[in-house]
Coordinates of N, CA and C in Angstrom, one line a residue:
X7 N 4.7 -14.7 6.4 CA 3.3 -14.5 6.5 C 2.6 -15.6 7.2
X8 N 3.4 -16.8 7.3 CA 2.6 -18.1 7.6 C 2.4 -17.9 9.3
X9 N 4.0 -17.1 9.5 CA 4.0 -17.4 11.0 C 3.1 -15.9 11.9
X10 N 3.2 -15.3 11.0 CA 2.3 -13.6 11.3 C 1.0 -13.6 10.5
X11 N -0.1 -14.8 10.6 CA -1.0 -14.5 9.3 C -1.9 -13.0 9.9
X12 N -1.7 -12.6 10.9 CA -2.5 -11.5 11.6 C -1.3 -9.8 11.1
X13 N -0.1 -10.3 10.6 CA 0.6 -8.9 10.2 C -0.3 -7.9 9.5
X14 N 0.1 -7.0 10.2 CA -0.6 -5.4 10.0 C 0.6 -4.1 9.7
X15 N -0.7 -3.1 8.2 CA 0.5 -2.3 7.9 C -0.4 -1.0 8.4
X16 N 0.3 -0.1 8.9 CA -0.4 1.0 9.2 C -0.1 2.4 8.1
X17 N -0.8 3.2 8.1 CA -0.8 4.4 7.3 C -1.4 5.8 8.4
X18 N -0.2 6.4 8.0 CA -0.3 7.5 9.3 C -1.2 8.6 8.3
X19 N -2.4 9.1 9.1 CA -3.0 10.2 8.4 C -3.2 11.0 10.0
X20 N -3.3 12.4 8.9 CA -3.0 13.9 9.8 C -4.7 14.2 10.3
X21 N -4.5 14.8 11.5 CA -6.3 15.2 11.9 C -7.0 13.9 12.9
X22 N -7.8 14.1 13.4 CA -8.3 13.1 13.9 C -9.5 12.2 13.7
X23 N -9.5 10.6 13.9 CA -10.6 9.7 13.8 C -11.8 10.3 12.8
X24 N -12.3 11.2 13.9 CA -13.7 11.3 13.4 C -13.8 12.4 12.1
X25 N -13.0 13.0 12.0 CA -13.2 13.7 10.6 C -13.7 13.1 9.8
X26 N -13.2 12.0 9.5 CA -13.6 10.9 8.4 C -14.3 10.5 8.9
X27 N -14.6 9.8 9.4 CA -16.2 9.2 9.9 C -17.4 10.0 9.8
X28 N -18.1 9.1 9.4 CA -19.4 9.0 9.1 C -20.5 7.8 9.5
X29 N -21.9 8.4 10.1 CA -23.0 6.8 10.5 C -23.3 7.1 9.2
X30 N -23.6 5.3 9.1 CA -24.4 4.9 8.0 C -26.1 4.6 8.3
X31 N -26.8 4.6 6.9 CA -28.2 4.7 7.3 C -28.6 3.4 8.5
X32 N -27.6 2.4 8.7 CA -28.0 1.2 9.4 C -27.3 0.9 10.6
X33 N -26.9 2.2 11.0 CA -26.2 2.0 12.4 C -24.8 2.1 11.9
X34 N -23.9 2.1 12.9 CA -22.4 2.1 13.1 C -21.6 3.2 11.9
X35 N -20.7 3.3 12.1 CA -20.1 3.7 11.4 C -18.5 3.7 9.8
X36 N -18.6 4.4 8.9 CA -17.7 4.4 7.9 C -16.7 5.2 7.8
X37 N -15.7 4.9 6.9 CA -14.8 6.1 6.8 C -14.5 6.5 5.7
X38 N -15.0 7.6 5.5 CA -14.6 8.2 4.3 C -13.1 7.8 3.1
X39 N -13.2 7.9 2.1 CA -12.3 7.6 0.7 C -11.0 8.8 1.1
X40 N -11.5 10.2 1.5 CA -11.0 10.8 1.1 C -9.8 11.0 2.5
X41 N -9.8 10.4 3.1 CA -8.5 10.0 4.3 C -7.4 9.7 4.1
X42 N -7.5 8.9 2.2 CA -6.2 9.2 1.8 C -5.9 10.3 0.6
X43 N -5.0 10.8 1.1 CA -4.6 12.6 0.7 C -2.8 12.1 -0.2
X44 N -3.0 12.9 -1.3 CA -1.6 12.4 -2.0 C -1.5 11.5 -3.4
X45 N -0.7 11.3 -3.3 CA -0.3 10.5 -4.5 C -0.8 9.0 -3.8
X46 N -1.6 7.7 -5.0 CA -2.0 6.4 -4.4 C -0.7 5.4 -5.1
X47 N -0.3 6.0 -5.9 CA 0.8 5.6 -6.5 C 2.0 5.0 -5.5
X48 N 2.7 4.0 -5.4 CA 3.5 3.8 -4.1 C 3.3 4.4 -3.1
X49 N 1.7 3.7 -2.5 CA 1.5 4.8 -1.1 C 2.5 4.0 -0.1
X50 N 2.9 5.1 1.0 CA 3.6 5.2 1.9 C 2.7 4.2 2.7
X51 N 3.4 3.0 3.8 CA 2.4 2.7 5.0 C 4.1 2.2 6.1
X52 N 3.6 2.0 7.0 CA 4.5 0.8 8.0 C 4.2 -0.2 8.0
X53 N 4.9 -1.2 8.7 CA 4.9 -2.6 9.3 C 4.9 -2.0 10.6
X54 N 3.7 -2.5 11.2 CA 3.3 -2.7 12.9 C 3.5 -4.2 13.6
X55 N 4.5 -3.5 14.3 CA 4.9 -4.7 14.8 C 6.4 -4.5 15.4
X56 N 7.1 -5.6 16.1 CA 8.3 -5.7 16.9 C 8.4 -4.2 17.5
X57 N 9.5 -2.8 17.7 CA 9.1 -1.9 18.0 C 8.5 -0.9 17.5
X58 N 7.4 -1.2 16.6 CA 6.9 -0.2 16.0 C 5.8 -0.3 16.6
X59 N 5.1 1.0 17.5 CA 3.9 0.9 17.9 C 2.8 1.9 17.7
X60 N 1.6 1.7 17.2 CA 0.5 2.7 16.4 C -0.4 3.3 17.7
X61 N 0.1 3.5 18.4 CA -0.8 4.1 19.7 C -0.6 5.8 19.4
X62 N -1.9 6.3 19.9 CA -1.7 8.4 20.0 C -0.2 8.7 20.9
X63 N 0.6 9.6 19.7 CA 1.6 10.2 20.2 C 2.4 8.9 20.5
X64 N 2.0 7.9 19.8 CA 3.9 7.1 19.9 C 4.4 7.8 18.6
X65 N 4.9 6.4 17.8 CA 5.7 6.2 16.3 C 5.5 7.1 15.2
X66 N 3.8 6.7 15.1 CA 3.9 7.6 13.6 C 3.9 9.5 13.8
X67 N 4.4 9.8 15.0 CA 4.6 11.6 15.3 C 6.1 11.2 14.5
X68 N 7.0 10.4 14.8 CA 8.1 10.8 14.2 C 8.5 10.8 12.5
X69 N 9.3 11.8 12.5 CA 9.6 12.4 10.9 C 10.5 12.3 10.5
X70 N 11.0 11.9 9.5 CA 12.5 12.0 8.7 C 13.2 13.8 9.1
X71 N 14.2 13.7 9.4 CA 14.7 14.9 9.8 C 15.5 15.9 7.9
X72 N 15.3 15.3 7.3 CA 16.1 15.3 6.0 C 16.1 14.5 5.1
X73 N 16.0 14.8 4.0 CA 15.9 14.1 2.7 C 17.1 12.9 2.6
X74 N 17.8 13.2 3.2 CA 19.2 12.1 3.3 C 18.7 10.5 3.9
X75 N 17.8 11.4 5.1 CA 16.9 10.2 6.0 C 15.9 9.4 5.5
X76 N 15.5 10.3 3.9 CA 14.1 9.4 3.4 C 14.9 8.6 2.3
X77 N 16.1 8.4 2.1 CA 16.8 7.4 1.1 C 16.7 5.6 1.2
X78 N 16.6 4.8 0.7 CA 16.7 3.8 1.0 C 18.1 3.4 1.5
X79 N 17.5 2.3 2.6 CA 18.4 1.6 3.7 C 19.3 0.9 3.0
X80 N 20.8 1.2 3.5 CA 21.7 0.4 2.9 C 22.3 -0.9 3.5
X81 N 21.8 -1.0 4.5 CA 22.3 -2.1 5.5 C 22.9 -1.2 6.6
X82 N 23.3 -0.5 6.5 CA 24.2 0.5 7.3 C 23.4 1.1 8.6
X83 N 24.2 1.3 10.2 CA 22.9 1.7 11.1 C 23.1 3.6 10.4
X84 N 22.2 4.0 11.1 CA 22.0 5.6 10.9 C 23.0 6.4 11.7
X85 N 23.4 7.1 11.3 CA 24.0 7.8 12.1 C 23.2 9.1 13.1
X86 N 23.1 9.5 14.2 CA 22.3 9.8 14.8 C 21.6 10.9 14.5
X87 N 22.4 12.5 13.9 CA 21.5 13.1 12.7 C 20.3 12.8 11.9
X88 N 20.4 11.4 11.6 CA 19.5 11.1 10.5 C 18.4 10.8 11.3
X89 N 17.8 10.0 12.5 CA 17.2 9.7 13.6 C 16.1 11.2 13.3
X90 N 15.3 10.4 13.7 CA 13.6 11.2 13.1 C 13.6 12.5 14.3
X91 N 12.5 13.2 13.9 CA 12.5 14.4 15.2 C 10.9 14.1 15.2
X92 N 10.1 14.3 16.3 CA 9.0 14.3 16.6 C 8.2 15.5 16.4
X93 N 7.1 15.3 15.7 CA 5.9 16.3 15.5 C 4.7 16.7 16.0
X94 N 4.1 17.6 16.3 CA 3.5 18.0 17.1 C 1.8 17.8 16.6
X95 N 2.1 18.1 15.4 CA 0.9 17.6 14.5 C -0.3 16.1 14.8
X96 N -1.9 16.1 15.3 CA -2.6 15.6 15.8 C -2.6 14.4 14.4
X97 N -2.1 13.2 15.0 CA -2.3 12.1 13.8 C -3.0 11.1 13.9
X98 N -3.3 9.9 13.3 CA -3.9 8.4 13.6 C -3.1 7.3 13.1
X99 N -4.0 6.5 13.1 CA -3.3 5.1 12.0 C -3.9 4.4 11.8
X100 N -4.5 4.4 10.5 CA -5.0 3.6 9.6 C -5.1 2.3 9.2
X101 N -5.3 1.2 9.7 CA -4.6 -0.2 10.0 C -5.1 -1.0 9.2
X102 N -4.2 -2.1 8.4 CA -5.1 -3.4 7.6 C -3.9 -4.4 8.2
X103 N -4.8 -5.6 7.7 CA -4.3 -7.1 7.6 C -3.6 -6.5 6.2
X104 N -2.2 -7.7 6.8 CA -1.4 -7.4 5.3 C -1.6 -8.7 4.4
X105 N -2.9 -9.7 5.1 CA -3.3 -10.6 4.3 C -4.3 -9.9 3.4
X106 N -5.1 -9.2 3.4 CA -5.8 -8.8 2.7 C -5.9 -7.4 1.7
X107 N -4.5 -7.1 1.6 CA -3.5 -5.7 0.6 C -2.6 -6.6 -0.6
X108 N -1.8 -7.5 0.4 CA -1.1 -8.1 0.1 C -1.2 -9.0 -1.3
X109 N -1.1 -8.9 -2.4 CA -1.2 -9.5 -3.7 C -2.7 -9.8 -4.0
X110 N -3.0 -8.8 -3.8 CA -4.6 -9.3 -4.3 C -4.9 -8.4 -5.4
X111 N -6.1 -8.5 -6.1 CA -6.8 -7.3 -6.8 C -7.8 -6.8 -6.1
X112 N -8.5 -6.0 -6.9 CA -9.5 -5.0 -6.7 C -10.6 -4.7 -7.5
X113 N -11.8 -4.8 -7.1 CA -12.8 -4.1 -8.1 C -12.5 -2.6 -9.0
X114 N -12.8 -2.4 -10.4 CA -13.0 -1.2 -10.8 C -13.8 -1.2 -12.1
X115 N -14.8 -0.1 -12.0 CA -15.0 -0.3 -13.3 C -14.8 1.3 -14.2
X116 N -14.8 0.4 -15.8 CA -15.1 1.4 -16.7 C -16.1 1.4 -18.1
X117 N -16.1 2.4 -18.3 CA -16.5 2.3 -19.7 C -16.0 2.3 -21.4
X118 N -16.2 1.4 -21.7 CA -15.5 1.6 -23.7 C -16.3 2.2 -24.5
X119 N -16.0 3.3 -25.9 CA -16.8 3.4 -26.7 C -17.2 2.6 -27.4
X120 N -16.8 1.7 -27.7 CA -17.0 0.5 -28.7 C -16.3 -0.7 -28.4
X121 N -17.2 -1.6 -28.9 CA -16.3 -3.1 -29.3 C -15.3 -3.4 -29.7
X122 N -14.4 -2.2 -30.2 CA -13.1 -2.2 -31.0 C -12.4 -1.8 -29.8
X123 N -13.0 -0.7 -29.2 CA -11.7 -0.3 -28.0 C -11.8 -1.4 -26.8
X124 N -13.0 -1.8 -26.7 CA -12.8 -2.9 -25.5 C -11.7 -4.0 -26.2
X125 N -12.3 -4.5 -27.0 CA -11.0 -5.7 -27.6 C -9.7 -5.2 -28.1
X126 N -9.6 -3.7 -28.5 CA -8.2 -4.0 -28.2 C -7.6 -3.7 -26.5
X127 N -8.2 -3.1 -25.9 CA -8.0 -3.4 -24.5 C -7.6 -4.5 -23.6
X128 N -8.5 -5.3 -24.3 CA -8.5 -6.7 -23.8 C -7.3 -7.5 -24.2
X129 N -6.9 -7.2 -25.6 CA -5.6 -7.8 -26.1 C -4.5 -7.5 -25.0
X130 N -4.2 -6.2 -24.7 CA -2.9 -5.9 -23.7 C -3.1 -6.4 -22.6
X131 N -4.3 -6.5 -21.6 CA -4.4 -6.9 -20.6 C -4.1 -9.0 -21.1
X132 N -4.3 -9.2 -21.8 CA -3.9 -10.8 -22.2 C -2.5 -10.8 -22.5
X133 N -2.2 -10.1 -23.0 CA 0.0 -10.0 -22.9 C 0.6 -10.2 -21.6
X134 N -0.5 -8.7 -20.7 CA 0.2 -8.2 -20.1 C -0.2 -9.8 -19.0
X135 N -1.4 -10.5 -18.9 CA -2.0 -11.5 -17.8 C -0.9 -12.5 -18.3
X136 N -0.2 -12.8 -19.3 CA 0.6 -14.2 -19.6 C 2.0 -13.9 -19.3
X137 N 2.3 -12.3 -19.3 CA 3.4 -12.1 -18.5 C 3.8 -12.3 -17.1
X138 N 2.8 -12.1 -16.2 CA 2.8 -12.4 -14.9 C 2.0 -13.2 -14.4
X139 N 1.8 -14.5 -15.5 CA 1.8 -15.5 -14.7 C 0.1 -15.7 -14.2
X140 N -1.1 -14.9 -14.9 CA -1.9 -14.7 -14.3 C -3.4 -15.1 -15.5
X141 N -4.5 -15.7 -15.1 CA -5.8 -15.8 -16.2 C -6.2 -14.4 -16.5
X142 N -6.5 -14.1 -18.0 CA -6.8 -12.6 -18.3 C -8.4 -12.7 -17.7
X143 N -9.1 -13.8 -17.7 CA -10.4 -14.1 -17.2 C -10.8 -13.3 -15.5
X144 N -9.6 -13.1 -15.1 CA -9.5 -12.9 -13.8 C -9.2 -11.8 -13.3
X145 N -8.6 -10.9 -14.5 CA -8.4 -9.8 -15.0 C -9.4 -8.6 -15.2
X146 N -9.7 -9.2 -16.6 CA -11.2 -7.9 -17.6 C -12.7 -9.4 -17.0
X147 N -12.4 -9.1 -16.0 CA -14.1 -9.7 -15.5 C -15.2 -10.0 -16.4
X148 N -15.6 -8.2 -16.4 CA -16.7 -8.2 -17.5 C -17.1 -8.0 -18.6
X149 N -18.0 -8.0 -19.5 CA -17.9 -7.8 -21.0 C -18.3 -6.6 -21.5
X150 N -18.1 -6.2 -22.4 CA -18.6 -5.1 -22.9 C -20.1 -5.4 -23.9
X151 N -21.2 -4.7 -23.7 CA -22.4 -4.9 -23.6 C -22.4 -3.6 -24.8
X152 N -22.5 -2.3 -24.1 CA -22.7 -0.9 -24.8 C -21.9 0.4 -24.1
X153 N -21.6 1.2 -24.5 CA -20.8 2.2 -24.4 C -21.3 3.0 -22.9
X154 N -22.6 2.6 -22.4 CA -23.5 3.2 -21.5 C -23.4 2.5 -20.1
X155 N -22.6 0.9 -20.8 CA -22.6 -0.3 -19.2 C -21.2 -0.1 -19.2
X156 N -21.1 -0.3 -17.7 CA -19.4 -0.3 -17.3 C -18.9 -1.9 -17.4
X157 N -17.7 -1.9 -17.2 CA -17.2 -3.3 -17.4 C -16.4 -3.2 -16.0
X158 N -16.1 -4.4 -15.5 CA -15.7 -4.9 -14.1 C -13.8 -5.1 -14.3
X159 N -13.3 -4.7 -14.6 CA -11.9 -4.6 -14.3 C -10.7 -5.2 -13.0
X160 N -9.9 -5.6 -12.9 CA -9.8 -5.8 -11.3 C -8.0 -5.8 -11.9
X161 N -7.5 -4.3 -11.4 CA -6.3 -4.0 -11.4 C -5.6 -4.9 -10.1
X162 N -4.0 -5.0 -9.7 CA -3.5 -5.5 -8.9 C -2.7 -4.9 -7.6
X163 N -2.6 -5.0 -6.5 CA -2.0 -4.3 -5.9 C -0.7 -5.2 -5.1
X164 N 0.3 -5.0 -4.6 CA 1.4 -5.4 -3.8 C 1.6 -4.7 -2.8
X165 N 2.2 -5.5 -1.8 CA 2.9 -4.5 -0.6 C 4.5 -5.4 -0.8
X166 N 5.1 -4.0 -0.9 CA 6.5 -4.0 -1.1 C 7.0 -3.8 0.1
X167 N 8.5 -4.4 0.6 CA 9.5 -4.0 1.5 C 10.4 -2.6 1.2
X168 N 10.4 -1.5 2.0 CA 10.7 -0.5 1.0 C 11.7 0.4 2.3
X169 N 12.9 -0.4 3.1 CA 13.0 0.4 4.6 C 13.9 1.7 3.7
X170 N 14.0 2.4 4.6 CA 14.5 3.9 4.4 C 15.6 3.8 5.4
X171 N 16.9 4.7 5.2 CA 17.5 5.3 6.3 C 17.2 5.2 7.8
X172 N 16.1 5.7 8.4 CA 15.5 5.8 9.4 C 14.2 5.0 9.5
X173 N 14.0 4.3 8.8 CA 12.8 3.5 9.2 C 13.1 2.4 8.5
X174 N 13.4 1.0 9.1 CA 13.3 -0.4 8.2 C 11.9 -0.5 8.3
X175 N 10.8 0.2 9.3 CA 9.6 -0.5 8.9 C 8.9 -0.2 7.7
X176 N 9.5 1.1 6.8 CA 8.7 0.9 6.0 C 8.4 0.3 4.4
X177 N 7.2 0.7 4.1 CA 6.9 -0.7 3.0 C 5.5 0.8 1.9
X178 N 5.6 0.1 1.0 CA 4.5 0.8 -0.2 C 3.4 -0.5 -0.6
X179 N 2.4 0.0 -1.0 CA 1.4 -0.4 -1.6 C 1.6 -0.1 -3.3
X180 N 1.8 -0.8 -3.8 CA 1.9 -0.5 -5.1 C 0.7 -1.2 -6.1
X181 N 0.5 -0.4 -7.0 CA -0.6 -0.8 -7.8 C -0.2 -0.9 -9.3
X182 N -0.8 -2.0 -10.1 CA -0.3 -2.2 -11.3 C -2.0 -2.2 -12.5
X183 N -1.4 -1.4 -13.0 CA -2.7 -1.2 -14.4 C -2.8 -2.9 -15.1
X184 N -4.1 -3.5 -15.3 CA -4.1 -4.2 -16.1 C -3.9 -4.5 -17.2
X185 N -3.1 -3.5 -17.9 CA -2.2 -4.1 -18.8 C -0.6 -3.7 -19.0
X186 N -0.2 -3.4 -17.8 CA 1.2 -3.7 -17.5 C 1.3 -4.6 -16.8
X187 N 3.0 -4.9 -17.1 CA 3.6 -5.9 -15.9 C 4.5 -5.5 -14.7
X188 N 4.8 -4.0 -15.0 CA 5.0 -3.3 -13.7 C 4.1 -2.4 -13.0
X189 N 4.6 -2.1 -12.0 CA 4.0 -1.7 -11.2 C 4.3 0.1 -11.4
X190 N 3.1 1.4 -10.7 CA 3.1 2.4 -11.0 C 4.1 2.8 -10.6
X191 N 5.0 4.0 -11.3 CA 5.8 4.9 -10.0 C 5.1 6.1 -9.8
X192 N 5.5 6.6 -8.7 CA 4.6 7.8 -7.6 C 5.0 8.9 -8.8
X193 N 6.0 8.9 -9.8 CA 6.8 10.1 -10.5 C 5.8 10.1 -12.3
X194 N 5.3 8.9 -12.2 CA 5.0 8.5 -13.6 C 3.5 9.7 -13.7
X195 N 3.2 10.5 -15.1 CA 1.6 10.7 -14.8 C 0.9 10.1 -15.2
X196 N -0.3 10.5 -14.7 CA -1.7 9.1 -14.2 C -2.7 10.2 -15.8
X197 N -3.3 8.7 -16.0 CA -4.3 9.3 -16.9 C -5.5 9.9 -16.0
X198 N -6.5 10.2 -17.0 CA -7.7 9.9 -16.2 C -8.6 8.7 -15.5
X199 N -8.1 7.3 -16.2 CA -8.6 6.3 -16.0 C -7.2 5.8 -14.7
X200 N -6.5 6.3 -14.8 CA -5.9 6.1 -13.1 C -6.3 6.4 -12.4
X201 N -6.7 7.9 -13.0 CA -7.1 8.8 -11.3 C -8.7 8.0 -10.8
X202 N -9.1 7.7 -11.8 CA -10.5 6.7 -11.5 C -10.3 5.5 -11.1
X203 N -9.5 4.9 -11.8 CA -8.8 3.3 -10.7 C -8.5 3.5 -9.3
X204 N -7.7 4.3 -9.2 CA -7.2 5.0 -7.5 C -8.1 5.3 -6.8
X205 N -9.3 5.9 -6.7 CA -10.6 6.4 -6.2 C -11.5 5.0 -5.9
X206 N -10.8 4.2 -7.0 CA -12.1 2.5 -6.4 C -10.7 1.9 -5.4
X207 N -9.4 2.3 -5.8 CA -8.9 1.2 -4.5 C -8.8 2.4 -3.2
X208 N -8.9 3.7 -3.3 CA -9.0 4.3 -1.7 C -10.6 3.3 -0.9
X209 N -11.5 3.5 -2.1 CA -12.9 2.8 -1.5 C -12.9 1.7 -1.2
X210 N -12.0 0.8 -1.8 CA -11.7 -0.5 -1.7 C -10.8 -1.0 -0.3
X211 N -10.4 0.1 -0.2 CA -9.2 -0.3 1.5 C -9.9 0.7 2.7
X212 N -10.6 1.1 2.0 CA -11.3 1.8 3.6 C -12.7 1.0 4.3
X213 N -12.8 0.1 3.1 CA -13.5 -0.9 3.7 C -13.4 -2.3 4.7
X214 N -11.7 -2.0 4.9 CA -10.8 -2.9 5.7 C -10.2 -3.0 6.5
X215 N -10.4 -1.1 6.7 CA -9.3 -0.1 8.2 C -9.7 -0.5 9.1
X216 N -8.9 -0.9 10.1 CA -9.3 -0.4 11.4 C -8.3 0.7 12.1
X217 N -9.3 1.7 12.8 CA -8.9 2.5 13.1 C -8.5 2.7 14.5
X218 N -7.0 3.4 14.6 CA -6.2 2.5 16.0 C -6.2 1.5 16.8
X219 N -6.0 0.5 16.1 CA -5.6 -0.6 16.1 C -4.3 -1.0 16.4
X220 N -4.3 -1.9 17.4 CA -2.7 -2.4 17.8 C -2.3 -3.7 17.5
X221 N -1.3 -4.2 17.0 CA -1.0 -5.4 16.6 C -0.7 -6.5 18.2
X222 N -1.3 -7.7 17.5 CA -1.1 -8.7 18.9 C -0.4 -9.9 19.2
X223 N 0.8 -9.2 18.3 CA 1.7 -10.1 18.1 C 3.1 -9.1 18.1
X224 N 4.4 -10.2 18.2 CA 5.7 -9.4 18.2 C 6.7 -10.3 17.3
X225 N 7.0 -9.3 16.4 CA 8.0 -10.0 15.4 C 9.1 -10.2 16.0
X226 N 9.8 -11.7 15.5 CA 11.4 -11.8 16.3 C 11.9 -11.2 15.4
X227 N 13.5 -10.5 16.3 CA 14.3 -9.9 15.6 C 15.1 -10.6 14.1
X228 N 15.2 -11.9 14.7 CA 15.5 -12.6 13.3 C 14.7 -12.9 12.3
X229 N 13.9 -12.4 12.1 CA 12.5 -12.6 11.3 C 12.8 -11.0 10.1
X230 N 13.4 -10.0 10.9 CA 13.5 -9.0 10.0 C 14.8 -8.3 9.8
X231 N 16.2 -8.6 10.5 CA 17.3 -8.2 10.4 C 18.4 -9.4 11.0
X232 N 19.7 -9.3 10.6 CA 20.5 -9.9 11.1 C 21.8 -9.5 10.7
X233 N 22.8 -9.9 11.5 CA 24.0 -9.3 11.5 C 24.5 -8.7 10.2
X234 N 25.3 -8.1 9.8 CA 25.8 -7.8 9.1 C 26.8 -7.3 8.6
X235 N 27.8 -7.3 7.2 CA 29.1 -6.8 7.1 C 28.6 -6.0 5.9
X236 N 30.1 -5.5 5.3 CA 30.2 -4.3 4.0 C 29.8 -5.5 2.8
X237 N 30.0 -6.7 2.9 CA 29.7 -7.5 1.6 C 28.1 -8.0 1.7
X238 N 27.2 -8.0 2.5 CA 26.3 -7.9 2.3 C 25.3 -7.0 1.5
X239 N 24.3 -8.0 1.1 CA 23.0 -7.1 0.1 C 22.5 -6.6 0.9
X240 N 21.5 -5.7 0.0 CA 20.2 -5.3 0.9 C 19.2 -6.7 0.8
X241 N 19.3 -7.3 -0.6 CA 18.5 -8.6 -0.2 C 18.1 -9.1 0.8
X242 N 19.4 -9.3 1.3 CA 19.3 -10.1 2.8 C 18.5 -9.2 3.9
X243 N 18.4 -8.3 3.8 CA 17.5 -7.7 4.7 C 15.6 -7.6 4.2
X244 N 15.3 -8.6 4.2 CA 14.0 -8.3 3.7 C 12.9 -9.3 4.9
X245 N 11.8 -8.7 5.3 CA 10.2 -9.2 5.6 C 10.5 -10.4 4.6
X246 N 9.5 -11.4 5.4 CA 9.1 -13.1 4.6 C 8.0 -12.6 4.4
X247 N 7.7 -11.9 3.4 CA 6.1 -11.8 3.0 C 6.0 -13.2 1.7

């Protein structure tokens, strides 16, 4: 990260630019929340950069040809079956600094019926903040006043190294409830107060897109792969994030 503080992850969405866009009352323009479509739960994105390039009708047209193709990478090259097929389907790319996805939190708020459910709320997010290392203060923000005022929350998010068969670029955004110490899986179900956490971080990262955007920089090859035999990990193949 030290030597890429400018690394960028892109997220391929279907349709074009301006669907989502919108002017605002003060000039220029926004992009709508709802651009991301799916599960937010280990969302899918890339690493832009070395040969990966987010320009119309390069990289993100290409598709996993098979489920075999969307497995995690074993170290092993692909065999040329598994090699993506291109689509025809009109797409973009959704671009952030992976400084500012990258281990941070996020605003959310909610509401408690009582002083009883906020404080025991508050208890697990204090387990869960001494588990990983983190101030609960920094956590449950705000206080609970009345059942009518929201409280300021600020869940966590990560970007994970996640390459696949056919794509070492890619990587997940993962999000962790304030009072766990793992992180969601895409398979786990979401309460209602997920599906309302998820809805402040789509609002939360669309406030950071840029939209086709190209990275201006080039990762060295040694920076994300290197030789390797059958006694090798996948460890060893990982992004210096």
């Amino acid at each position: 990260m030290t030597e890429y503080p400018d690394l960028m992850a892109v997220r391929k969405v279907d349709g074009k630019p301006e669907s989502y866009e919108r002017k605002g009352d003060k000039g220029g323009t926004f992009i709508l929340p709802e651009v991301f479509t799916g599960n937010m739960a280990n969302l899918s994105m890339n690493l832009a950069g070395g040969l990966f390039d987010v320009r119309p009708n390069k990289h993100l047209r290409y598709l996993p040809v098979n489920d075999e193709a969307k497995k995690d990478w074993d170290g092993m090259e692909p065999s040329e079956e598994l090699y993506a097929e291109y689509s025809d389907n009109e797409c973009f790319g959704l671009c952030f600094l992976i400084r500012t996805i990258h281990r941070r939190p996020f605003p959310y708020f909610r509401c408690f019926d009582s002083q009883k459910a906020f404080d025991e709320y508050a208890k697990k997010v204090e387990v869960a903040a001494q588990a990983t290392n983190r101030d609960k203060d920094s956590i449950l923000v705000g206080k609970f006043i009345s059942k009518l005022d929201t409280v300021e929350i600020k869940p966590y998010i990560k970007v994970h190294h996640a390459p696949t068969k056919v794509n070492y670029w890619h990587i997940t955004l993962d999000t962790r409830r304030p009072t766990d110490t793992s992180f969601i899986k895409a398979q786990e179900k979401q309460t209602s107060q997920d599906k309302r956490m998820f809805v402040a971080l789509k609002q939360d990262l669309v406030q950071r897109c840029k939209v086709n955007a190209r990275p201006n920089y080039r990762l060295k090859r040694l920076d994300y792969k290197k030789p390797y035999t059958k006694k090798d990990c996948l460890a060893d193949y990982t992004m210096k994030f």
